[in-house]
mmCIF file of C-alpha atoms in Angstrom:
data_model
loop_
_atom_site.group_PDB
_atom_site.id
_atom_site.type_symbol
_atom_site.label_atom_id
_atom_site.label_comp_id
_atom_site.label_asym_id
_atom_site.label_seq_id
_atom_site.Cartn_x
_atom_site.Cartn_y
_atom_site.Cartn_z
ATOM 1 C CA GLY A 50 0.269 -0.185 -0.536
ATOM 2 C CA SER A 51 0.971 3.715 -0.451
ATOM 3 C CA ASP A 52 1.541 5.834 2.529
ATOM 4 C CA SER A 53 0.052 8.582 0.845
ATOM 5 C CA PHE A 54 -2.666 10.426 0.170
ATOM 6 C CA ASP A 55 -4.888 13.376 -1.486
ATOM 7 C CA ILE A 56 -7.394 15.243 0.085
ATOM 8 C CA PRO A 57 -9.886 17.027 -3.303
ATOM 9 C CA TYR A 58 -10.260 19.671 -1.263
ATOM 10 C CA ASP A 59 -10.050 23.283 -1.180
ATOM 11 C CA ARG A 60 -8.895 25.401 2.299
ATOM 12 C CA GLN A 61 -12.684 25.916 3.639
ATOM 13 C CA GLY A 62 -13.210 22.060 2.829
ATOM 14 C CA LEU A 63 -9.777 20.902 4.517
ATOM 15 C CA ALA A 64 -10.965 23.103 7.521
ATOM 16 C CA ASP A 65 -13.486 21.201 8.118
ATOM 17 C CA TYR A 66 -12.254 18.199 7.016
ATOM 18 C CA LEU A 67 -9.741 18.949 9.953
ATOM 19 C CA GLU A 68 -12.204 20.375 12.015
ATOM 20 C CA VAL A 69 -10.781 23.461 12.964
ATOM 21 C CA GLU A 70 -12.003 27.315 11.778
ATOM 22 C CA ARG A 71 -10.673 28.313 8.398
ATOM 23 C CA SER A 72 -8.861 31.062 10.250
ATOM 24 C CA ALA A 73 -6.756 28.817 12.155
ATOM 25 C CA MET A 74 -5.649 26.462 8.887
ATOM 26 C CA SER A 75 -1.738 28.061 8.793
ATOM 27 C CA ALA A 76 -1.201 27.138 12.634
ATOM 28 C CA GLU A 77 -2.930 23.499 12.301
ATOM 29 C CA ILE A 78 -1.195 22.531 9.326
ATOM 30 C CA GLY A 79 2.187 23.715 10.668
ATOM 31 C CA LYS A 80 1.770 21.783 14.105
ATOM 32 C CA LEU A 81 1.410 18.806 11.617
ATOM 33 C CA ARG A 82 3.965 19.573 8.969
ATOM 34 C CA LYS A 83 6.146 20.094 12.859
ATOM 35 C CA ASP A 84 5.075 16.296 13.881
ATOM 36 C CA GLY A 85 5.824 14.754 10.248
ATOM 37 C CA ILE A 86 2.387 13.814 9.625
ATOM 38 C CA ILE A 87 2.062 15.565 6.509
ATOM 39 C CA GLU A 88 4.610 17.592 4.073
ATOM 40 C CA CYS A 89 4.745 21.181 2.399
ATOM 41 C CA THR A 90 6.075 21.408 -0.320
ATOM 42 C CA ARG A 91 8.052 25.252 -1.312
ATOM 43 C CA SER A 92 9.632 25.767 -5.155
ATOM 44 C CA HIS A 93 11.462 29.568 -3.728
ATOM 45 C CA PHE A 94 12.813 31.685 -6.451
ATOM 46 C CA ARG A 95 14.930 34.899 -5.353
ATOM 47 C CA LEU A 96 16.712 38.043 -7.119
ATOM 48 C CA SER A 97 18.583 39.999 -5.109
ATOM 49 C CA TYR A 98 21.058 43.390 -5.667
ATOM 50 C CA GLU A 99 23.750 43.924 -3.159
ATOM 51 C CA TYR A 100 26.190 47.191 -2.737
ATOM 52 C CA ASP A 101 29.199 46.884 -0.461
ATOM 53 C CA SER A 102 31.701 49.374 0.733
ATOM 54 C CA ARG A 103 32.792 47.752 4.413
ATOM 55 C CA ASP A 104 36.866 47.763 4.536
ATOM 56 C CA ALA A 105 36.556 44.312 5.809
ATOM 57 C CA MET A 106 33.981 41.612 6.833
ATOM 58 C CA VAL A 107 35.494 40.325 10.190
ATOM 59 C CA THR A 108 35.785 43.272 11.892
ATOM 60 C CA PRO A 109 34.796 46.064 9.792
ATOM 61 C CA ARG A 110 35.513 49.890 10.631
ATOM 62 C CA LYS A 111 34.066 52.129 7.775
ATOM 63 C CA GLY A 112 31.758 51.586 4.679
ATOM 64 C CA GLY A 113 28.534 50.101 4.316
ATOM 65 C CA HIS A 114 25.915 47.364 2.957
ATOM 66 C CA LEU A 115 23.152 47.332 1.193
ATOM 67 C CA GLU A 116 20.722 44.187 -0.502
ATOM 68 C CA GLY A 117 17.425 44.368 -1.761
ATOM 69 C CA HIS A 118 15.494 41.145 -3.080
ATOM 70 C CA VAL A 119 12.357 39.602 -4.340
ATOM 71 C CA GLY A 120 11.643 36.481 -4.084
ATOM 72 C CA TYR A 121 8.666 33.787 -5.648
ATOM 73 C CA SER A 122 7.419 30.292 -4.180
ATOM 74 C CA GLY A 123 5.909 29.633 -7.333
ATOM 75 C CA PRO A 124 4.185 26.202 -9.099
ATOM 76 C CA GLY A 125 4.800 23.043 -6.905
ATOM 77 C CA SER A 126 4.832 24.998 -4.283
ATOM 78 C CA THR A 127 1.735 24.234 -1.412
ATOM 79 C CA VAL A 128 0.685 28.192 -1.732
ATOM 80 C CA GLU A 129 2.286 30.456 -4.492
ATOM 81 C CA THR A 130 3.549 33.847 -2.285
ATOM 82 C CA TYR A 131 6.401 36.521 -2.970
ATOM 83 C CA THR A 132 7.984 38.105 -0.574
ATOM 84 C CA VAL A 133 9.968 41.873 -0.841
ATOM 85 C CA GLY A 134 13.053 42.820 1.505
ATOM 86 C CA LEU A 135 15.546 45.560 1.864
ATOM 87 C CA SER A 136 19.073 44.970 4.295
ATOM 88 C CA GLY A 137 21.540 46.868 5.000
ATOM 89 C CA SER A 138 24.699 47.993 7.714
ATOM 90 C CA TYR A 139 26.595 51.031 8.247
ATOM 91 C CA TYR A 140 30.069 51.353 9.788
ATOM 92 C CA TYR A 141 31.771 54.389 11.655
ATOM 93 C CA ASN A 142 35.441 54.220 13.325
ATOM 94 C CA SER A 143 35.960 56.943 15.889
ATOM 95 C CA PHE A 144 38.135 57.562 19.241
ATOM 96 C CA TRP A 145 39.628 55.145 20.909
ATOM 97 C CA ASP A 146 39.045 52.649 18.090
ATOM 98 C CA SER A 147 35.483 52.820 18.736
ATOM 99 C CA ILE A 148 33.634 51.249 16.187
ATOM 100 C CA PHE A 149 29.518 52.497 15.791
ATOM 101 C CA SER A 150 27.972 50.777 13.424
ATOM 102 C CA VAL A 151 23.986 50.097 12.386
ATOM 103 C CA ASN A 152 22.295 47.237 11.369
ATOM 104 C CA PHE A 153 18.740 47.298 9.784
ATOM 105 C CA GLY A 154 15.917 44.429 7.605
ATOM 106 C CA LEU A 155 12.824 44.464 6.331
ATOM 107 C CA GLU A 156 10.486 41.621 4.755
ATOM 108 C CA THR A 157 7.050 41.440 3.503
ATOM 109 C CA VAL A 158 5.695 38.275 2.113
ATOM 110 C CA ASP A 159 2.119 37.876 1.038
ATOM 111 C CA THR A 160 0.271 35.025 -1.471
ATOM 112 C CA VAL A 161 0.119 35.628 -5.179
ATOM 113 C CA SER A 162 -4.204 35.492 -5.158
ATOM 114 C CA GLY A 163 -4.001 37.478 -2.148
ATOM 115 C CA GLY A 164 -7.063 35.908 -0.800
ATOM 116 C CA ASP A 165 -4.977 32.708 0.901
ATOM 117 C CA ASP A 166 -2.951 32.646 4.245
ATOM 118 C CA VAL A 167 0.533 32.693 4.166
ATOM 119 C CA PRO A 168 1.721 29.565 5.220
ATOM 120 C CA ILE A 169 3.487 29.493 8.655
ATOM 121 C CA PHE A 170 6.667 28.592 7.575
ATOM 122 C CA GLU A 171 7.323 31.153 4.535
ATOM 123 C CA ARG A 172 6.262 34.382 7.572
ATOM 124 C CA CYS A 173 8.445 36.673 8.782
ATOM 125 C CA TYR A 174 9.944 36.238 12.541
ATOM 126 C CA LEU A 175 12.321 37.845 14.849
ATOM 127 C CA GLY A 176 14.468 36.368 17.255
ATOM 128 C CA GLY A 177 18.139 35.519 17.646
ATOM 129 C CA PRO A 178 21.460 36.846 17.255
ATOM 130 C CA ALA A 179 20.397 38.251 13.554
ATOM 131 C CA ASN A 180 18.348 40.624 14.649
ATOM 132 C CA LEU A 181 16.664 40.915 18.451
ATOM 133 C CA ARG A 182 19.363 39.276 20.299
ATOM 134 C CA GLY A 183 16.846 39.465 23.559
ATOM 135 C CA PHE A 184 14.800 36.726 23.073
ATOM 136 C CA ARG A 185 14.669 33.157 21.318
ATOM 137 C CA TYR A 186 15.187 32.644 17.647
ATOM 138 C CA ARG A 187 11.823 33.246 15.851
ATOM 139 C CA ASP A 188 10.213 34.245 19.354
ATOM 140 C CA VAL A 189 8.684 37.422 18.433
ATOM 141 C CA GLY A 190 5.443 36.656 15.832
ATOM 142 C CA MET A 191 2.006 37.075 15.902
ATOM 143 C CA ILE A 192 0.494 35.090 19.472
ATOM 144 C CA ASP A 193 -3.230 33.759 19.352
ATOM 145 C CA GLU A 194 -2.966 31.401 22.374
ATOM 146 C CA ALA A 195 -6.077 30.164 21.422
ATOM 147 C CA LEU A 196 -4.775 28.753 17.704
ATOM 148 C CA ALA A 197 -1.212 27.868 18.895
ATOM 149 C CA GLY A 198 -0.158 27.820 22.592
ATOM 150 C CA ASP A 199 2.645 29.834 23.561
ATOM 151 C CA GLU A 200 4.198 29.483 19.875
ATOM 152 C CA THR A 201 4.183 32.378 17.985
ATOM 153 C CA MET A 202 2.639 32.123 14.557
ATOM 154 C CA GLY A 203 4.972 34.950 12.353
ATOM 155 C CA GLY A 204 3.527 37.415 10.475
ATOM 156 C CA ASN A 205 3.336 39.038 7.061
ATOM 157 C CA SER A 206 5.487 41.990 7.903
ATOM 158 C CA SER A 207 8.517 42.464 9.931
ATOM 159 C CA ALA A 208 11.797 45.432 10.338
ATOM 160 C CA PHE A 209 14.432 45.610 12.920
ATOM 161 C CA VAL A 210 16.911 48.080 13.450
ATOM 162 C CA GLN A 211 20.234 47.305 15.736
ATOM 163 C CA PHE A 212 22.734 50.011 17.014
ATOM 164 C CA GLU A 213 25.780 48.871 18.374
ATOM 165 C CA VAL A 214 29.340 50.320 20.020
ATOM 166 C CA THR A 215 32.380 48.272 20.476
ATOM 167 C CA LEU A 216 35.362 48.802 22.249
ATOM 168 C CA PRO A 217 39.245 47.067 22.051
ATOM 169 C CA VAL A 218 40.003 45.392 25.013
ATOM 170 C CA ILE A 219 42.911 43.387 23.465
ATOM 171 C CA GLU A 220 43.820 42.582 20.294
ATOM 172 C CA SER A 221 41.744 40.027 19.779
ATOM 173 C CA VAL A 222 38.863 40.960 21.945
ATOM 174 C CA ARG A 223 35.901 43.904 21.956
ATOM 175 C CA PHE A 224 33.643 44.857 24.158
ATOM 176 C CA ALA A 225 30.224 45.146 23.203
ATOM 177 C CA MET A 226 26.967 47.420 23.735
ATOM 178 C CA PHE A 227 24.281 47.726 21.670
ATOM 179 C CA VAL A 228 20.179 47.870 21.801
ATOM 180 C CA ASP A 229 17.867 46.031 19.070
ATOM 181 C CA ALA A 230 14.064 46.944 18.015
ATOM 182 C CA GLY A 231 12.016 45.607 15.823
ATOM 183 C CA PHE A 232 8.421 44.296 15.011
ATOM 184 C CA VAL A 233 5.916 41.478 13.477
ATOM 185 C CA HIS A 234 2.936 41.954 12.166
ATOM 186 C CA LYS A 235 0.035 40.569 11.154
ATOM 187 C CA ASP A 236 -0.622 42.122 7.464
ATOM 188 C CA SER A 237 1.443 42.462 4.160
ATOM 189 C CA PHE A 238 2.998 45.834 3.627
ATOM 190 C CA ASP A 239 2.188 47.773 7.373
ATOM 191 C CA PHE A 240 5.427 48.629 8.370
ATOM 192 C CA GLN A 241 3.809 50.711 11.286
ATOM 193 C CA PRO A 242 5.888 49.960 14.610
ATOM 194 C CA SER A 243 2.649 49.983 16.076
ATOM 195 C CA GLU A 244 3.557 46.451 18.799
ATOM 196 C CA TRP A 245 7.076 46.355 18.871
ATOM 197 C CA ALA A 246 9.724 44.331 20.965
ATOM 198 C CA ALA A 247 13.305 46.098 22.158
ATOM 199 C CA ASP A 248 16.299 44.933 24.407
ATOM 200 C CA TYR A 249 19.572 45.912 25.296
ATOM 201 C CA GLY A 250 22.901 44.048 25.996
ATOM 202 C CA ILE A 251 26.444 43.666 26.552
ATOM 203 C CA GLY A 252 29.025 41.532 24.983
ATOM 204 C CA LEU A 253 32.438 40.026 23.346
ATOM 205 C CA ARG A 254 33.384 40.210 20.315
ATOM 206 C CA ILE A 255 36.498 37.285 19.400
ATOM 207 C CA ASN A 256 38.911 36.937 16.347
ATOM 208 C CA LEU A 257 39.919 33.009 16.793
ATOM 209 C CA PRO A 258 42.030 31.361 14.747
ATOM 210 C CA MET A 259 38.976 29.074 13.376
ATOM 211 C CA GLY A 260 37.106 32.346 12.571
ATOM 212 C CA PRO A 261 35.143 35.233 14.376
ATOM 213 C CA LEU A 262 32.997 34.685 16.992
ATOM 214 C CA ALA A 263 30.503 36.311 19.062
ATOM 215 C CA VAL A 264 28.914 36.296 22.704
ATOM 216 C CA ASP A 265 26.195 38.367 23.956
ATOM 217 C CA TYR A 266 23.894 38.914 26.743
ATOM 218 C CA ALA A 267 20.438 40.894 26.095
ATOM 219 C CA ILE A 268 17.706 41.773 27.924
ATOM 220 C CA PRO A 269 14.257 42.587 26.735
ATOM 221 C CA PHE A 270 12.798 45.991 28.041
ATOM 222 C CA LYS A 271 9.734 46.270 25.179
ATOM 223 C CA SER A 272 8.270 43.004 24.910
ATOM 224 C CA GLU A 273 5.017 43.328 22.335
ATOM 225 C CA ASN A 274 4.155 40.053 20.021
ATOM 226 C CA CYS A 275 6.960 37.905 21.705
ATOM 227 C CA ALA A 276 6.719 34.075 23.751
ATOM 228 C CA ASP A 277 8.874 34.757 26.119
ATOM 229 C CA ASP A 278 9.881 38.073 27.815
ATOM 230 C CA ASP A 279 13.202 36.217 29.580
ATOM 231 C CA GLY A 280 17.154 37.869 28.739
ATOM 232 C CA GLN A 281 18.735 35.707 26.472
ATOM 233 C CA PHE A 282 22.843 34.895 25.423
ATOM 234 C CA GLN A 283 23.641 34.457 22.322
ATOM 235 C CA PHE A 284 26.664 32.539 20.631
ATOM 236 C CA TYR A 285 27.645 32.730 16.970
ATOM 237 C CA VAL A 286 29.877 33.221 14.264
ATOM 238 C CA ASP A 287 30.406 37.164 13.184
ATOM 239 C CA TYR A 288 31.260 37.124 9.600
ATOM 240 C CA LYS A 289 29.529 40.520 8.885
ATOM 241 C CA TYR A 290 28.253 38.731 5.269
#
């Protein structure tokens, strides 16, 4: 026998089959996919343009980086979607070899038809070392306890900004202080910061023979649309791609 089968339903029919509300479909499908009960297919194409004037990939002291991208999950995907995003950074070297930097990113996703929900695995999330360091990975997003318990459901739009200054301790170690802020919203192309999350923290930037390492500890001071607001340690490789 076969271990796969087809369910010939439209979205409302599938909601009825799973005995959930249509608005809860994405969360329910996400749970089934996480448990390995169903598979969701994604065929994704991404086109980007990048400008980079930084003076180094490890510990840049001046210059900036800007990247814009568009993406399309086309035929063969569970739901056809498109994404639009912009990200960038800028570095400035000042007194005592201090380095001031700002890093930002924004992204939005929507379905091609405009009528279906964006699958939960294609939505925007924040949290983790790449954006909001005071929160766990993908822990900032829309919360609906009735549908997903204490897990975030993501959103169709997100934006964040990081401000950081580092100071030399010894030749291969720098001390960092930073503030991060951002938000995730339910609707596509919604970049009004009505509900947002933010954190502040300190860390070390260590240049090791095998590569640059960053160690941070950050504490949230604004925690809307997030699953957890405890302080977080973050460990990550610190190449400035």
